[in-house]
């Protein structure tokens, strides 16, 4: 993509593929929101960079694709929800987001942005007319996906970048 073109030469001939898969990824097809599909259609070797929900796609690609030569995860996760011996978001918080999306999508996005930037007082302009179908699909993915079983299959150099005060995903 144009966003990543300036960085491609930094990876010794590899292409950089960055995936967010969140609301702002603007995929044409909601089916593409399934982050557990590895990138193997392109014959080029590449470094995969996943941020936020895109980290699920990046992890799956690094674990399953012979074309991935490096992995970068920025504010990512292998599973969004807490589980036994795994600290993350509580199911009740995700379900509250789903409920608020149905009744007040703009309010849900504003709440998310506030949590995302806390403690900073950053002003975000919430997109007018949020795509509720896309947001709902993304929340379903967050509820269902678990890439922890793939972590042991990653055999490429990996860089993990994460803020110690992230209120959405813990750095543990």
Short mmCIF file of C-alpha atoms in Angstrom, two decimals:
data_model
loop_
_atom_site.label_atom_id
_atom_site.label_comp_id
_atom_site.label_asym_id
_atom_site.label_seq_id
_atom_site.Cartn_x
_atom_site.Cartn_y
_atom_site.Cartn_z
CA UNK A 1 0.00 0.00 0.00
CA UNK A 2 1.11 3.61 -0.38
CA UNK A 3 1.37 3.97 3.39
CA UNK A 4 4.06 1.30 3.57
CA UNK A 5 5.96 1.96 0.33
CA UNK A 6 8.65 4.16 1.96
CA UNK A 7 9.54 1.37 4.38
CA UNK A 8 9.77 -1.56 1.93
CA UNK A 9 13.47 -1.00 1.17
CA UNK A 10 14.31 -1.29 4.88
CA UNK A 11 13.50 -4.98 4.87
CA UNK A 12 16.22 -6.31 2.52
CA UNK A 13 13.98 -6.90 -0.48
CA UNK A 14 10.97 -8.02 1.54
CA UNK A 15 7.71 -6.19 1.21
CA UNK A 16 6.01 -4.87 4.30
CA UNK A 17 2.38 -5.82 4.68
CA UNK A 18 0.56 -3.85 7.37
CA UNK A 19 -2.88 -4.96 8.50
CA UNK A 20 -5.16 -3.30 10.98
CA UNK A 21 -8.41 -5.13 10.14
CA UNK A 22 -10.25 -2.77 12.39
CA UNK A 23 -12.94 -0.29 11.51
CA UNK A 24 -10.61 1.94 9.50
CA UNK A 25 -9.06 -0.78 7.31
CA UNK A 26 -11.82 -0.13 4.74
CA UNK A 27 -11.90 -3.64 3.32
CA UNK A 28 -14.51 -3.90 0.59
CA UNK A 29 -15.73 -7.26 1.83
CA UNK A 30 -16.72 -7.98 5.43
CA UNK A 31 -15.55 -11.57 4.90
CA UNK A 32 -12.01 -10.19 4.74
CA UNK A 33 -12.34 -9.26 8.41
CA UNK A 34 -11.52 -12.88 9.24
CA UNK A 35 -7.98 -12.33 10.50
CA UNK A 36 -7.18 -16.03 10.80
CA UNK A 37 -6.61 -16.33 7.05
CA UNK A 38 -2.91 -16.40 6.22
CA UNK A 39 -1.45 -14.35 3.38
CA UNK A 40 0.00 -16.82 0.87
CA UNK A 41 -1.49 -15.76 -2.46
CA UNK A 42 1.37 -13.35 -3.24
CA UNK A 43 4.66 -15.15 -4.09
CA UNK A 44 6.86 -12.40 -2.59
CA UNK A 45 8.49 -12.74 0.79
CA UNK A 46 7.26 -10.13 3.23
CA UNK A 47 7.44 -8.75 6.74
CA UNK A 48 3.96 -8.68 8.23
CA UNK A 49 3.07 -5.87 10.62
CA UNK A 50 -0.17 -6.15 12.56
CA UNK A 51 -1.62 -3.55 14.84
CA UNK A 52 -4.64 -3.91 17.08
CA UNK A 53 -7.02 -6.47 15.59
CA UNK A 54 -4.63 -6.90 12.67
CA UNK A 55 -2.21 -8.62 15.02
CA UNK A 56 -4.43 -11.72 14.77
CA UNK A 57 -3.92 -11.74 10.99
CA UNK A 58 -0.20 -11.09 11.33
CA UNK A 59 0.23 -13.91 13.87
CA UNK A 60 -1.73 -16.34 11.70
CA UNK A 61 0.29 -15.34 8.63
CA UNK A 62 3.63 -15.71 10.43
CA UNK A 63 2.64 -19.11 11.80
CA UNK A 64 1.17 -20.51 8.57
CA UNK A 65 2.84 -18.85 5.60
CA UNK A 66 6.28 -19.66 4.23
CA UNK A 67 6.28 -16.22 2.61
CA UNK A 68 6.53 -14.34 5.92
CA UNK A 69 10.13 -13.53 6.83
CA UNK A 70 9.46 -11.26 9.79
CA UNK A 71 6.68 -10.23 12.15
CA UNK A 72 5.99 -6.88 13.82
CA UNK A 73 3.12 -6.60 16.30
CA UNK A 74 2.13 -3.14 17.54
CA UNK A 75 -0.42 -2.90 20.38
CA UNK A 76 -1.58 -6.37 19.49
CA UNK A 77 -2.90 -9.52 21.03
CA UNK A 78 -3.27 -13.22 20.35
CA UNK A 79 -6.66 -13.21 22.07
CA UNK A 80 -8.78 -10.17 22.89
CA UNK A 81 -10.75 -11.69 25.77
CA UNK A 82 -9.53 -12.94 29.14
CA UNK A 83 -9.28 -16.65 29.70
CA UNK A 84 -7.81 -18.95 32.33
CA UNK A 85 -4.28 -17.68 33.03
CA UNK A 86 -4.65 -15.02 30.32
CA UNK A 87 -5.33 -11.40 31.23
CA UNK A 88 -7.16 -9.32 28.63
CA UNK A 89 -10.55 -7.64 28.19
CA UNK A 90 -13.49 -9.13 30.03
CA UNK A 91 -16.35 -10.61 28.02
CA UNK A 92 -18.78 -8.25 29.78
CA UNK A 93 -16.87 -5.22 28.41
CA UNK A 94 -17.09 -6.55 24.85
CA UNK A 95 -20.78 -7.35 25.26
CA UNK A 96 -21.36 -3.82 26.59
CA UNK A 97 -19.72 -2.46 23.43
CA UNK A 98 -21.99 -4.66 21.30
CA UNK A 99 -25.04 -3.44 23.18
CA UNK A 100 -23.99 0.20 23.00
CA UNK A 101 -23.26 -0.19 19.28
CA UNK A 102 -26.87 -1.21 18.71
CA UNK A 103 -28.29 1.72 20.68
CA UNK A 104 -25.68 4.49 20.35
CA UNK A 105 -22.89 3.78 17.84
CA UNK A 106 -21.36 7.27 18.11
CA UNK A 107 -21.28 6.98 21.90
CA UNK A 108 -19.61 3.57 21.65
CA UNK A 109 -16.88 4.97 19.39
CA UNK A 110 -16.33 7.98 21.66
CA UNK A 111 -16.01 5.69 24.70
CA UNK A 112 -13.53 3.51 22.84
CA UNK A 113 -11.42 6.52 21.82
CA UNK A 114 -11.38 7.83 25.40
CA UNK A 115 -10.11 4.47 26.67
CA UNK A 116 -7.63 4.22 23.82
CA UNK A 117 -5.92 7.52 24.64
CA UNK A 118 -6.27 7.64 28.42
CA UNK A 119 -4.82 9.50 30.30
CA UNK A 120 -4.13 12.00 27.49
CA UNK A 121 -6.86 14.46 26.63
CA UNK A 122 -6.77 13.96 22.87
CA UNK A 123 -9.71 15.13 20.81
CA UNK A 124 -10.86 12.74 18.12
CA UNK A 125 -13.34 13.43 15.42
CA UNK A 126 -15.60 10.39 15.35
CA UNK A 127 -16.52 9.55 11.74
CA UNK A 128 -20.02 10.66 10.84
CA UNK A 129 -22.45 7.83 10.21
CA UNK A 130 -20.36 4.91 11.52
CA UNK A 131 -20.74 1.65 9.63
CA UNK A 132 -22.59 -0.36 12.27
CA UNK A 133 -22.45 -3.58 10.26
CA UNK A 134 -18.67 -3.34 9.98
CA UNK A 135 -18.24 -2.46 13.65
CA UNK A 136 -20.50 -5.35 14.70
CA UNK A 137 -18.52 -7.76 12.49
CA UNK A 138 -15.27 -6.55 14.07
CA UNK A 139 -16.63 -7.08 17.59
CA UNK A 140 -17.67 -10.63 16.65
CA UNK A 141 -14.14 -11.33 15.43
CA UNK A 142 -12.71 -10.02 18.71
CA UNK A 143 -15.07 -12.30 20.60
CA UNK A 144 -14.29 -15.43 18.59
CA UNK A 145 -10.63 -15.36 17.54
CA UNK A 146 -7.86 -16.95 19.54
CA UNK A 147 -4.41 -17.21 17.95
CA UNK A 148 -2.54 -18.34 21.08
CA UNK A 149 -2.19 -21.87 19.69
CA UNK A 150 -0.26 -20.49 16.71
CA UNK A 151 2.39 -18.63 18.69
CA UNK A 152 4.66 -21.68 19.01
CA UNK A 153 4.63 -22.06 15.21
CA UNK A 154 6.18 -18.64 14.58
CA UNK A 155 9.80 -19.17 13.54
CA UNK A 156 10.65 -15.75 12.08
CA UNK A 157 12.28 -12.74 13.75
CA UNK A 158 9.57 -10.95 15.73
CA UNK A 159 9.32 -7.44 17.17
CA UNK A 160 6.58 -6.65 19.67
CA UNK A 161 5.84 -3.00 20.46
CA UNK A 162 3.36 -2.19 23.20
CA UNK A 163 2.60 0.68 25.56
CA UNK A 164 2.87 -0.10 29.23
CA UNK A 165 -0.24 1.96 30.02
CA UNK A 166 -2.47 0.59 27.26
CA UNK A 167 -6.03 0.37 28.66
CA UNK A 168 -7.41 -1.73 25.81
CA UNK A 169 -4.86 -4.55 25.78
CA UNK A 170 -2.42 -5.21 28.62
CA UNK A 171 1.24 -5.65 27.78
CA UNK A 172 1.48 -8.89 29.78
#
